[in-house]
Amino acid sequence: MNNVLKVNFSRRKRLTSVLGLVLDGSRLEGVVLRRTNGALQRQQIFSITLALDPLTGAPELVGQEIRNHLDAVGVRERHCVVGVPLKWVLTAHTELPKLADEDAASLLQLEAERGFPSDPASLRLSYSSCPLPGGKQLVTMAGISNTQLATLEQVLAAAKLKPVSFALGLAALQPPGEESSNGMLALAVGESQVSLQITCGGGVAALRALEGAIENEAGRRELNTDFVAREARITLGQLPAGLRETVKRVRIFGPRELAQQLADEMELRFEPMGLSVEAVAAYAPNEFGMTLPPEASLSAAFSLAARRLAGQLPAFEFLPPKPTAWQQINKKYASGKLRGVGAIAAGVLVIVGGLFAIQQFQLMRLSAQWSAMSAKVHELEGLQTQIRQYRPWFNESFPSLSIFRQVTLAFPETGDVTAKTVEIRDGTLVSCSGNAKNNPALLGMLANLRKAENVTDLKVDSIRGKTPMQFTFDFHWNNGGGHEN
């Protein structure tokens, strides 16, 4: 059953460093973490205000704005874990009896069609379950619009970032799978809302975004603690009795002043109900199973990045799966034409098989010819070896001068591209660095160099700046003449 509820479609690549990002209203918070020998190191940390809305603004412009902010603080990491806003998430609940995995998946599909206000096919769904008495499970179904996720992916691509996970920041701060999260009501004070999560028995029993809990009064955020406490009590009351009785603790995350203010109010209302309340100010020493940096500050961005580096799966994963090449072909041709395409493919396979048979016959014939001439070839090779002993020891092709000549001919006479250094190693590996006034001039010079007969494996190592541009490239020189001993 757990395999049905905890499906993870994305391929999880083992990373040594990652950028944690959390989008909360107009605020974008981030931290770059690196894992080294079982310890976490914090590289950069930042908190910025976006002028453009990631969902309504042009993705190219929003991505460029984010890229400019990242460049300003020196962030070069490309892989990122993104904490999506909880207000994007639609939730529904259902009680699931003990069933086989296939039956459970079918039932969840039906419940999703009934529980969500939109077609489940338009949502990226993720599930979490809590055990109930009698072998049942309470399943929390969480979904985000595919359109929103596609827009976010376009923004990140424009910012030159590669997402490896779309998850929830609160679930990273208080992961439901840990034993300490059993019977826990967690609240996170954000920029414009308070996020609520209730965890029981290793799963999420309730998930809500309390919008309207924070008001902006003359540029100062005011927290409506009465509203939060009332909504938390209502959410607790909506849980099945078997789960409601297990909730004994309340943990509050967020800015120190607002979190403590909310903790004081919750303590007055919930301690008479037998619930303990605490405002969380720092991580536990063994929070992620790795040594934390001394300057580690409690945040959703830090938790998302740290749990990714620790190899811990998120409670909810919303990153759309990347279809394989075969899946794309199957989707493209999965119509009435598929039978015709299959017949064509079969014909192509027959032709290719025939070509391989002809090739094998030719190889056998050439092998017989080689057996007849191999003795004479070996004799000629021996004579060639003796001839080379009497050739001059020096190289008559002047390889270094030939290389410099070819590089000089490739550079434009107008001076739009100039070289600063040219280094030749082992007579074949050439490295060059220099400046170019613009990108077309640099591309033209590289095209001239690629046309050279002796130049192979031309690779551009780095390009920095725009106008002017600094570049570095290298290539291999194939010396096609001269005599060497």
GROMACS .gro file of C-alpha atoms in nm:
model
  485
    1MET     CA    1   0.000   0.000   0.000
    2ASN     CA    2   0.281   0.244   0.082
    3ASN     CA    3   0.412   0.206  -0.272
    4VAL     CA    4   0.085   0.348  -0.402
    5LEU     CA    5   0.081   0.642  -0.167
    6LYS     CA    6   0.448   0.738  -0.184
    7VAL     CA    7   0.521   0.712  -0.555
    8ASN     CA    8   0.825   0.917  -0.656
    9PHE     CA    9   0.852   0.960  -1.033
   10SER     CA   10   1.164   1.177  -1.046
   11ARG     CA   11   1.509   1.034  -1.074
   12ARG     CA   12   1.697   1.141  -0.766
   13LYS     CA   13   2.050   1.235  -0.847
   14ARG     CA   14   2.305   1.230  -0.568
   15LEU     CA   15   2.422   1.589  -0.533
   16THR     CA   16   2.705   1.736  -0.328
   17SER     CA   17   2.570   2.091  -0.338
   18VAL     CA   18   2.225   2.240  -0.397
   19LEU     CA   19   2.041   2.572  -0.390
   20GLY     CA   20   1.735   2.578  -0.163
   21LEU     CA   21   1.468   2.829  -0.272
   22VAL     CA   22   1.139   2.918  -0.104
   23LEU     CA   23   0.882   3.134  -0.280
   24ASP     CA   24   0.651   3.311  -0.034
   25GLY     CA   25   0.443   3.593  -0.178
   26SER     CA   26   0.684   3.842  -0.329
   27ARG     CA   27   0.971   3.713  -0.115
   28LEU     CA   28   1.230   3.468  -0.245
   29GLU     CA   29   1.458   3.319   0.018
   30GLY     CA   30   1.753   3.097  -0.065
   31VAL     CA   31   2.061   2.924   0.067
   32VAL     CA   32   2.339   2.727  -0.104
   33LEU     CA   33   2.459   2.422   0.092
   34ARG     CA   34   2.746   2.184   0.022
   35ARG     CA   35   2.795   1.839   0.176
   36THR     CA   36   3.155   1.751   0.262
   37ASN     CA   37   3.254   1.440   0.463
   38GLY     CA   38   2.924   1.415   0.648
   39ALA     CA   39   2.906   1.787   0.727
   40LEU     CA   40   2.705   2.072   0.575
   41GLN     CA   41   2.870   2.396   0.470
   42ARG     CA   42   2.671   2.711   0.397
   43GLN     CA   43   2.799   2.891   0.087
   44GLN     CA   44   2.555   3.178   0.035
   45ILE     CA   45   2.229   3.295   0.193
   46PHE     CA   46   1.991   3.564   0.071
   47SER     CA   47   1.638   3.703   0.095
   48ILE     CA   48   1.506   3.923  -0.186
   49THR     CA   49   1.183   4.092  -0.291
   50LEU     CA   50   1.069   4.024  -0.647
   51ALA     CA   51   0.922   4.308  -0.849
   52LEU     CA   52   0.745   4.065  -1.085
   53ASP     CA   53   0.494   3.794  -0.993
   54PRO     CA   54   0.630   3.449  -1.096
   55LEU     CA   55   0.284   3.333  -1.208
   56THR     CA   56   0.156   3.642  -1.394
   57GLY     CA   57   0.477   3.801  -1.520
   58ALA     CA   58   0.653   3.698  -1.840
   59PRO     CA   59   0.866   3.392  -1.746
   60GLU     CA   60   1.171   3.528  -1.932
   61LEU     CA   61   1.157   3.858  -1.740
   62VAL     CA   62   1.093   3.695  -1.402
   63GLY     CA   63   1.375   3.447  -1.464
   64GLN     CA   64   1.613   3.726  -1.562
   65GLU     CA   65   1.523   3.920  -1.245
   66ILE     CA   66   1.598   3.613  -1.032
   67ARG     CA   67   1.922   3.551  -1.223
   68ASN     CA   68   2.032   3.912  -1.162
   69HIS     CA   69   1.972   3.875  -0.788
   70LEU     CA   70   2.160   3.544  -0.778
   71ASP     CA   71   2.455   3.694  -0.965
   72ALA     CA   72   2.459   3.988  -0.724
   73VAL     CA   73   2.510   3.758  -0.423
   74GLY     CA   74   2.752   3.528  -0.608
   75VAL     CA   75   2.530   3.218  -0.649
   76ARG     CA   76   2.664   2.988  -0.921
   77GLU     CA   77   2.486   2.666  -0.821
   78ARG     CA   78   2.242   2.544  -1.087
   79HIS     CA   79   2.059   2.254  -0.916
   80CYS     CA   80   1.782   2.380  -0.689
   81VAL     CA   81   1.515   2.248  -0.453
   82VAL     CA   82   1.211   2.476  -0.463
   83GLY     CA   83   0.962   2.523  -0.181
   84VAL     CA   84   0.634   2.605  -0.355
   85PRO     CA   85   0.374   2.824  -0.178
   86LEU     CA   86   0.119   2.624   0.017
   87LYS     CA   87  -0.159   2.846  -0.122
   88TRP     CA   88  -0.097   2.684  -0.463
   89VAL     CA   89  -0.192   2.344  -0.317
   90LEU     CA   90  -0.542   2.198  -0.339
   91THR     CA   91  -0.617   1.925  -0.084
   92ALA     CA   92  -0.876   1.652  -0.040
   93HIS     CA   93  -0.909   1.364   0.206
   94THR     CA   94  -1.046   1.014   0.192
   95GLU     CA   95  -1.050   0.706   0.410
   96LEU     CA   96  -0.899   0.406   0.237
   97PRO     CA   97  -0.975   0.049   0.347
   98LYS     CA   98  -0.715  -0.224   0.329
   99LEU     CA   99  -0.687  -0.307  -0.042
  100ALA     CA  100  -0.443  -0.445  -0.295
  101ASP     CA  101  -0.217  -0.181  -0.448
  102GLU     CA  102  -0.394  -0.178  -0.787
  103ASP     CA  103  -0.738  -0.147  -0.627
  104ALA     CA  104  -0.613   0.126  -0.393
  105ALA     CA  105  -0.476   0.325  -0.686
  106SER     CA  106  -0.808   0.299  -0.872
  107LEU     CA  107  -1.002   0.408  -0.564
  108LEU     CA  108  -0.773   0.706  -0.510
  109GLN     CA  109  -0.828   0.811  -0.872
  110LEU     CA  110  -1.206   0.805  -0.818
  111GLU     CA  111  -1.177   0.997  -0.490
  112ALA     CA  112  -0.956   1.258  -0.657
  113GLU     CA  113  -1.217   1.311  -0.930
  114ARG     CA  114  -1.481   1.359  -0.662
  115GLY     CA  115  -1.274   1.560  -0.413
  116PHE     CA  116  -1.103   1.821  -0.633
  117PRO     CA  117  -1.287   2.111  -0.801
  118SER     CA  118  -1.093   2.054  -1.125
  119ASP     CA  119  -1.001   1.755  -1.340
  120PRO     CA  120  -0.728   1.554  -1.161
  121ALA     CA  121  -0.552   1.521  -1.499
  122SER     CA  122  -0.483   1.897  -1.480
  123LEU     CA  123  -0.310   1.857  -1.143
  124ARG     CA  124   0.022   1.715  -1.030
  125LEU     CA  125  -0.093   1.492  -0.742
  126SER     CA  126   0.098   1.364  -0.441
  127TYR     CA  127  -0.027   1.157  -0.148
  128SER     CA  128   0.040   1.100   0.221
  129SER     CA  129  -0.140   0.858   0.454
  130CYS     CA  130  -0.201   0.814   0.826
  131PRO     CA  131  -0.311   0.485   0.985
  132LEU     CA  132  -0.663   0.462   1.131
  133PRO     CA  133  -0.815   0.199   1.360
  134GLY     CA  134  -0.938  -0.114   1.185
  135GLY     CA  135  -0.662  -0.122   0.925
  136LYS     CA  136  -0.791   0.184   0.738
  137GLN     CA  137  -0.584   0.483   0.629
  138LEU     CA  138  -0.661   0.853   0.607
  139VAL     CA  139  -0.513   0.969   0.278
  140THR     CA  140  -0.431   1.335   0.218
  141MET     CA  141  -0.434   1.413  -0.155
  142ALA     CA  142  -0.244   1.728  -0.250
  143GLY     CA  143  -0.239   1.872  -0.601
  144ILE     CA  144  -0.092   2.172  -0.783
  145SER     CA  145  -0.207   2.293  -1.123
  146ASN     CA  146   0.011   2.170  -1.408
  147THR     CA  147  -0.011   2.519  -1.555
  148GLN     CA  148   0.142   2.675  -1.245
  149LEU     CA  149   0.419   2.418  -1.234
  150ALA     CA  150   0.494   2.464  -1.605
  151THR     CA  151   0.518   2.840  -1.555
  152LEU     CA  152   0.752   2.791  -1.260
  153GLU     CA  153   0.971   2.558  -1.467
  154GLN     CA  154   0.991   2.821  -1.743
  155VAL     CA  155   1.091   3.088  -1.489
  156LEU     CA  156   1.366   2.867  -1.346
  157ALA     CA  157   1.492   2.778  -1.693
  158ALA     CA  158   1.513   3.150  -1.776
  159ALA     CA  159   1.708   3.196  -1.450
  160LYS     CA  160   1.949   2.921  -1.566
  161LEU     CA  161   1.841   2.691  -1.281
  162LYS     CA  162   1.766   2.320  -1.293
  163PRO     CA  163   1.498   2.209  -1.042
  164VAL     CA  164   1.545   1.868  -0.882
  165SER     CA  165   1.242   1.889  -0.652
  166PHE     CA  166   0.923   2.091  -0.596
  167ALA     CA  167   0.824   2.040  -0.231
  168LEU     CA  168   0.663   2.214   0.067
  169GLY     CA  169   0.875   2.419   0.305
  170LEU     CA  170   0.668   2.337   0.615
  171ALA     CA  171   0.695   1.962   0.546
  172ALA     CA  172   1.074   2.006   0.533
  173LEU     CA  173   1.076   2.195   0.864
  174GLN     CA  174   0.856   1.929   1.027
  175PRO     CA  175   0.889   1.608   0.820
  176PRO     CA  176   0.597   1.373   0.886
  177GLY     CA  177   0.808   1.058   0.851
  178GLU     CA  178   1.014   1.125   1.165
  179GLU     CA  179   0.908   0.968   1.494
  180SER     CA  180   0.920   1.308   1.665
  181SER     CA  181   0.648   1.436   1.428
  182ASN     CA  182   0.385   1.191   1.551
  183GLY     CA  183   0.087   1.384   1.691
  184MET     CA  184   0.223   1.723   1.586
  185LEU     CA  185   0.048   2.042   1.478
  186ALA     CA  186   0.303   2.262   1.301
  187LEU     CA  187   0.256   2.628   1.205
  188ALA     CA  188   0.487   2.840   0.990
  189VAL     CA  189   0.451   3.219   0.983
  190GLY     CA  190   0.524   3.339   0.630
  191GLU     CA  191   0.522   3.667   0.441
  192SER     CA  192   0.147   3.690   0.386
  193GLN     CA  193  -0.002   3.373   0.537
  194VAL     CA  194   0.038   3.107   0.804
  195SER     CA  195   0.087   2.747   0.690
  196LEU     CA  196  -0.065   2.464   0.896
  197GLN     CA  197   0.026   2.095   0.896
  198ILE     CA  198  -0.086   1.810   1.123
  199THR     CA  199   0.120   1.490   1.118
  200CYS     CA  200   0.025   1.156   1.270
  201GLY     CA  201   0.161   0.805   1.227
  202GLY     CA  202   0.423   0.898   0.969
  203GLY     CA  203   0.189   1.090   0.738
  204VAL     CA  204   0.013   1.423   0.691
  205ALA     CA  205  -0.342   1.435   0.826
  206ALA     CA  206  -0.417   1.801   0.748
  207LEU     CA  207  -0.259   2.068   0.530
  208ARG     CA  208  -0.387   2.426   0.506
  209ALA     CA  209  -0.279   2.776   0.406
  210LEU     CA  210  -0.439   3.029   0.645
  211GLU     CA  211  -0.468   3.332   0.420
  212GLY     CA  212  -0.570   3.655   0.591
  213ALA     CA  213  -0.375   3.563   0.905
  214ILE     CA  214  -0.121   3.839   0.837
  215GLU     CA  215  -0.208   4.198   0.755
  216ASN     CA  216   0.022   4.477   0.645
  217GLU     CA  217  -0.038   4.785   0.859
  218ALA     CA  218   0.165   5.088   0.743
  219GLY     CA  219   0.447   4.867   0.617
  220ARG     CA  220   0.448   4.652   0.933
  221ARG     CA  221   0.318   4.297   0.942
  222GLU     CA  222   0.045   4.231   1.199
  223LEU     CA  223  -0.037   3.871   1.295
  224ASN     CA  224  -0.402   3.789   1.367
  225THR     CA  225  -0.340   3.533   1.641
  226ASP     CA  226  -0.712   3.489   1.719
  227PHE     CA  227  -0.779   3.388   1.359
  228VAL     CA  228  -0.491   3.138   1.354
  229ALA     CA  229  -0.593   2.981   1.686
  230ARG     CA  230  -0.955   2.951   1.575
  231GLU     CA  231  -0.866   2.790   1.241
  232ALA     CA  232  -0.623   2.551   1.410
  233ARG     CA  233  -0.895   2.440   1.650
  234ILE     CA  234  -1.142   2.392   1.362
  235THR     CA  235  -0.886   2.184   1.170
  236LEU     CA  236  -0.824   1.967   1.476
  237GLY     CA  237  -1.198   1.917   1.516
  238GLN     CA  238  -1.231   1.795   1.157
  239LEU     CA  239  -0.986   1.507   1.211
  240PRO     CA  240  -1.116   1.155   1.275
  241ALA     CA  241  -1.140   1.088   1.648
  242GLY     CA  242  -0.866   0.826   1.634
  243LEU     CA  243  -0.618   1.085   1.502
  244ARG     CA  244  -0.740   1.392   1.690
  245GLU     CA  245  -0.665   1.230   2.026
  246THR     CA  246  -0.300   1.165   1.925
  247VAL     CA  247  -0.217   1.534   1.864
  248LYS     CA  248  -0.036   1.652   2.177
  249ARG     CA  249   0.216   1.915   2.062
  250VAL     CA  250   0.223   2.242   1.870
  251ARG     CA  251   0.543   2.373   1.707
  252ILE     CA  252   0.564   2.721   1.554
  253PHE     CA  253   0.823   2.831   1.296
  254GLY     CA  254   0.891   3.176   1.157
  255PRO     CA  255   1.042   3.514   1.246
  256ARG     CA  256   1.132   3.513   1.615
  257GLU     CA  257   0.900   3.797   1.723
  258LEU     CA  258   0.590   3.680   1.533
  259ALA     CA  259   0.648   3.312   1.618
  260GLN     CA  260   0.675   3.390   1.989
  261GLN     CA  261   0.366   3.611   1.972
  262LEU     CA  262   0.168   3.327   1.816
  263ALA     CA  263   0.311   3.074   2.063
  264ASP     CA  264   0.196   3.283   2.361
  265GLU     CA  265  -0.157   3.304   2.220
  266MET     CA  266  -0.172   2.934   2.131
  267GLU     CA  267  -0.044   2.838   2.473
  268LEU     CA  268  -0.334   3.017   2.642
  269ARG     CA  269  -0.588   2.840   2.423
  270PHE     CA  270  -0.440   2.492   2.376
  271GLU     CA  271  -0.260   2.403   2.700
  272PRO     CA  272  -0.595   2.352   2.879
  273MET     CA  273  -0.666   2.095   2.603
  274GLY     CA  274  -0.348   1.904   2.694
  275LEU     CA  275  -0.132   2.036   2.407
  276SER     CA  276   0.218   2.172   2.469
  277VAL     CA  277   0.328   2.472   2.261
  278GLU     CA  278   0.677   2.581   2.161
  279ALA     CA  279   0.828   2.840   1.927
  280VAL     CA  280   1.116   2.670   1.744
  281ALA     CA  281   1.427   2.889   1.725
  282ALA     CA  282   1.702   2.652   1.610
  283TYR     CA  283   1.774   2.307   1.466
  284ALA     CA  284   1.843   2.006   1.685
  285PRO     CA  285   2.213   1.897   1.666
  286ASN     CA  286   2.129   1.576   1.473
  287GLU     CA  287   1.842   1.724   1.271
  288PHE     CA  288   1.959   1.592   0.933
  289GLY     CA  289   2.203   1.320   1.034
  290MET     CA  290   2.493   1.549   0.942
  291THR     CA  291   2.703   1.809   1.119
  292LEU     CA  292   2.545   2.153   1.082
  293PRO     CA  293   2.744   2.472   1.022
  294PRO     CA  294   2.769   2.701   1.327
  295GLU     CA  295   2.590   2.981   1.142
  296ALA     CA  296   2.292   2.761   1.040
  297SER     CA  297   1.970   2.959   1.078
  298LEU     CA  298   1.629   2.795   1.093
  299SER     CA  299   1.450   2.835   0.759
  300ALA     CA  300   1.247   2.636   0.510
  301ALA     CA  301   1.509   2.696   0.239
  302PHE     CA  302   1.785   2.551   0.460
  303SER     CA  303   1.570   2.250   0.554
  304LEU     CA  304   1.479   2.173   0.192
  305ALA     CA  305   1.842   2.187   0.077
  306ALA     CA  306   1.976   1.993   0.377
  307ARG     CA  307   1.722   1.710   0.345
  308ARG     CA  308   1.798   1.681  -0.027
  309LEU     CA  309   2.171   1.645   0.045
  310ALA     CA  310   2.090   1.396   0.322
  311GLY     CA  311   1.898   1.183   0.071
  312GLN     CA  312   1.560   1.224   0.246
  313LEU     CA  313   1.246   1.209   0.031
  314PRO     CA  314   1.000   1.500   0.060
  315ALA     CA  315   0.655   1.428   0.204
  316PHE     CA  316   0.497   1.569  -0.113
  317GLU     CA  317   0.680   1.582  -0.447
  318PHE     CA  318   0.530   1.804  -0.719
  319LEU     CA  319   0.812   1.807  -0.976
  320PRO     CA  320   0.658   1.677  -1.301
  321PRO     CA  321   0.828   1.362  -1.431
  322LYS     CA  322   1.046   1.397  -1.740
  323PRO     CA  323   0.913   1.168  -2.016
  324THR     CA  324   1.163   0.936  -2.181
  325ALA     CA  325   1.224   0.944  -2.556
  326TRP     CA  326   1.017   0.627  -2.598
  327GLN     CA  327   0.727   0.779  -2.404
  328GLN     CA  328   0.735   1.088  -2.625
  329ILE     CA  329   0.728   0.875  -2.940
  330ASN     CA  330   0.449   0.658  -2.800
  331LYS     CA  331   0.243   0.964  -2.711
  332LYS     CA  332   0.299   1.117  -3.053
  333TYR     CA  333   0.196   0.808  -3.248
  334ALA     CA  334  -0.060   0.653  -3.010
  335SER     CA  335  -0.344   0.705  -3.257
  336GLY     CA  336  -0.502   0.510  -3.543
  337LYS     CA  337  -0.180   0.551  -3.741
  338LEU     CA  338   0.018   0.344  -3.491
  339ARG     CA  339  -0.040   0.021  -3.686
  340GLY     CA  340   0.096   0.175  -4.005
  341VAL     CA  341   0.396   0.313  -3.822
  342GLY     CA  342   0.461  -0.033  -3.675
  343ALA     CA  343   0.451  -0.190  -4.021
  344ILE     CA  344   0.698   0.069  -4.151
  345ALA     CA  345   0.924   0.006  -3.852
  346ALA     CA  346   0.913  -0.370  -3.917
  347GLY     CA  347   1.009  -0.311  -4.281
  348VAL     CA  348   1.297  -0.090  -4.174
  349LEU     CA  349   1.420  -0.364  -3.939
  350VAL     CA  350   1.412  -0.620  -4.224
  351ILE     CA  351   1.613  -0.388  -4.449
  352VAL     CA  352   1.866  -0.315  -4.175
  353GLY     CA  353   1.901  -0.690  -4.107
  354GLY     CA  354   1.970  -0.752  -4.476
  355LEU     CA  355   2.233  -0.480  -4.482
  356PHE     CA  356   2.405  -0.637  -4.182
  357ALA     CA  357   2.407  -0.976  -4.360
  358ILE     CA  358   2.570  -0.820  -4.668
  359GLN     CA  359   2.825  -0.649  -4.446
  360GLN     CA  360   2.910  -0.977  -4.275
  361PHE     CA  361   2.967  -1.145  -4.616
  362GLN     CA  362   3.200  -0.863  -4.721
  363LEU     CA  363   3.395  -0.890  -4.395
  364MET     CA  364   3.448  -1.263  -4.451
  365ARG     CA  365   3.574  -1.197  -4.807
  366LEU     CA  366   3.812  -0.923  -4.693
  367SER     CA  367   3.938  -1.145  -4.412
  368ALA     CA  368   4.034  -1.413  -4.666
  369GLN     CA  369   4.217  -1.152  -4.877
  370TRP     CA  370   4.408  -1.032  -4.570
  371SER     CA  371   4.518  -1.383  -4.486
  372ALA     CA  372   4.672  -1.407  -4.833
  373MET     CA  373   4.866  -1.080  -4.810
  374SER     CA  374   4.947  -1.054  -4.437
  375ALA     CA  375   5.295  -1.212  -4.468
  376LYS     CA  376   5.407  -0.956  -4.732
  377VAL     CA  377   5.258  -0.668  -4.526
  378HIS     CA  378   5.456  -0.770  -4.218
  379GLU     CA  379   5.772  -0.784  -4.430
  380LEU     CA  380   5.709  -0.430  -4.561
  381GLU     CA  381   5.642  -0.301  -4.208
  382GLY     CA  382   5.980  -0.437  -4.098
  383LEU     CA  383   6.154  -0.256  -4.386
  384GLN     CA  384   5.971   0.068  -4.295
  385THR     CA  385   6.095   0.038  -3.938
  386GLN     CA  386   6.455   0.010  -4.058
  387ILE     CA  387   6.412   0.311  -4.290
  388ARG     CA  388   6.290   0.528  -4.000
  389GLN     CA  389   6.616   0.464  -3.814
  390TYR     CA  390   6.807   0.670  -4.073
  391ARG     CA  391   6.564   0.961  -4.095
  392PRO     CA  392   6.661   1.296  -3.935
  393TRP     CA  393   6.590   1.315  -3.563
  394PHE     CA  394   6.433   1.654  -3.590
  395ASN     CA  395   6.081   1.746  -3.701
  396GLU     CA  396   6.076   1.928  -4.034
  397SER     CA  397   5.716   2.042  -4.006
  398PHE     CA  398   5.784   2.321  -3.746
  399PRO     CA  399   5.469   2.232  -3.551
  400SER     CA  400   5.475   2.528  -3.311
  401LEU     CA  401   5.512   2.785  -3.589
  402SER     CA  402   5.241   2.606  -3.789
  403ILE     CA  403   5.006   2.625  -3.490
  404PHE     CA  404   5.072   2.997  -3.436
  405ARG     CA  405   5.020   3.062  -3.807
  406GLN     CA  406   4.685   2.881  -3.811
  407VAL     CA  407   4.563   3.062  -3.497
  408THR     CA  408   4.671   3.397  -3.645
  409LEU     CA  409   4.486   3.329  -3.971
  410ALA     CA  410   4.166   3.247  -3.780
  411PHE     CA  411   4.160   3.582  -3.593
  412PRO     CA  412   3.997   3.873  -3.786
  413GLU     CA  413   4.226   4.148  -3.916
  414THR     CA  414   3.990   4.414  -3.779
  415GLY     CA  415   4.106   4.351  -3.424
  416ASP     CA  416   3.757   4.258  -3.299
  417VAL     CA  417   3.908   3.943  -3.144
  418THR     CA  418   4.250   3.946  -2.978
  419ALA     CA  419   4.453   3.677  -2.804
  420LYS     CA  420   4.617   3.725  -2.466
  421THR     CA  421   4.786   3.389  -2.421
  422VAL     CA  422   4.852   3.086  -2.643
  423GLU     CA  423   4.988   2.776  -2.471
  424ILE     CA  424   5.108   2.460  -2.650
  425ARG     CA  425   5.147   2.142  -2.445
  426ASP     CA  426   5.304   1.820  -2.577
  427GLY     CA  427   5.306   1.968  -2.927
  428THR     CA  428   4.935   1.886  -2.976
  429LEU     CA  429   4.715   2.042  -2.701
  430VAL     CA  430   4.666   2.415  -2.758
  431SER     CA  431   4.497   2.653  -2.513
  432CYS     CA  432   4.415   3.014  -2.599
  433SER     CA  433   4.256   3.300  -2.404
  434GLY     CA  434   4.169   3.651  -2.513
  435ASN     CA  435   3.906   3.919  -2.562
  436ALA     CA  436   3.628   3.973  -2.816
  437LYS     CA  437   3.426   4.288  -2.879
  438ASN     CA  438   3.105   4.097  -2.935
  439ASN     CA  439   2.961   3.748  -2.970
  440PRO     CA  440   2.940   3.740  -3.356
  441ALA     CA  441   3.311   3.822  -3.384
  442LEU     CA  442   3.399   3.542  -3.141
  443LEU     CA  443   3.177   3.290  -3.322
  444GLY     CA  444   3.329   3.389  -3.658
  445MET     CA  445   3.684   3.335  -3.528
  446LEU     CA  446   3.589   2.994  -3.386
  447ALA     CA  447   3.424   2.897  -3.718
  448ASN     CA  448   3.745   2.989  -3.906
  449LEU     CA  449   3.950   2.779  -3.668
  450ARG     CA  450   3.719   2.478  -3.700
  451LYS     CA  451   3.767   2.484  -4.078
  452ALA     CA  452   4.142   2.432  -4.037
  453GLU     CA  453   4.253   2.088  -4.151
  454ASN     CA  454   4.476   2.014  -3.852
  455VAL     CA  455   4.235   2.142  -3.582
  456THR     CA  456   4.018   1.890  -3.396
  457ASP     CA  457   3.821   1.877  -3.069
  458LEU     CA  458   3.778   2.256  -3.049
  459LYS     CA  459   3.606   2.330  -2.718
  460VAL     CA  460   3.514   2.664  -2.557
  461ASP     CA  461   3.600   2.639  -2.187
  462SER     CA  462   3.456   2.968  -2.064
  463ILE     CA  463   3.297   3.294  -2.179
  464ARG     CA  464   3.254   3.586  -1.937
  465GLY     CA  465   3.100   3.924  -1.992
  466LYS     CA  466   2.904   4.054  -2.288
  467THR     CA  467   3.074   4.360  -2.443
  468PRO     CA  468   3.365   4.305  -2.434
  469MET     CA  469   3.381   3.928  -2.375
  470GLN     CA  470   3.660   3.723  -2.221
  471PHE     CA  471   3.704   3.373  -2.360
  472THR     CA  472   3.915   3.062  -2.325
  473PHE     CA  473   3.921   2.768  -2.567
  474ASP     CA  474   4.142   2.472  -2.648
  475PHE     CA  475   4.189   2.225  -2.935
  476HIS     CA  476   4.406   1.939  -3.052
  477TRP     CA  477   4.657   1.988  -3.336
  478ASN     CA  478   4.708   1.694  -3.569
  479ASN     CA  479   5.058   1.720  -3.716
  480GLY     CA  480   5.022   1.581  -4.065
  481GLY     CA  481   5.377   1.609  -4.203
  482GLY     CA  482   5.748   1.616  -4.126
  483HIS     CA  483   5.995   1.349  -4.026
  484GLU     CA  484   6.059   1.243  -3.673
  485ASN     CA  485   6.270   0.965  -3.537
   0.00000   0.00000   0.00000
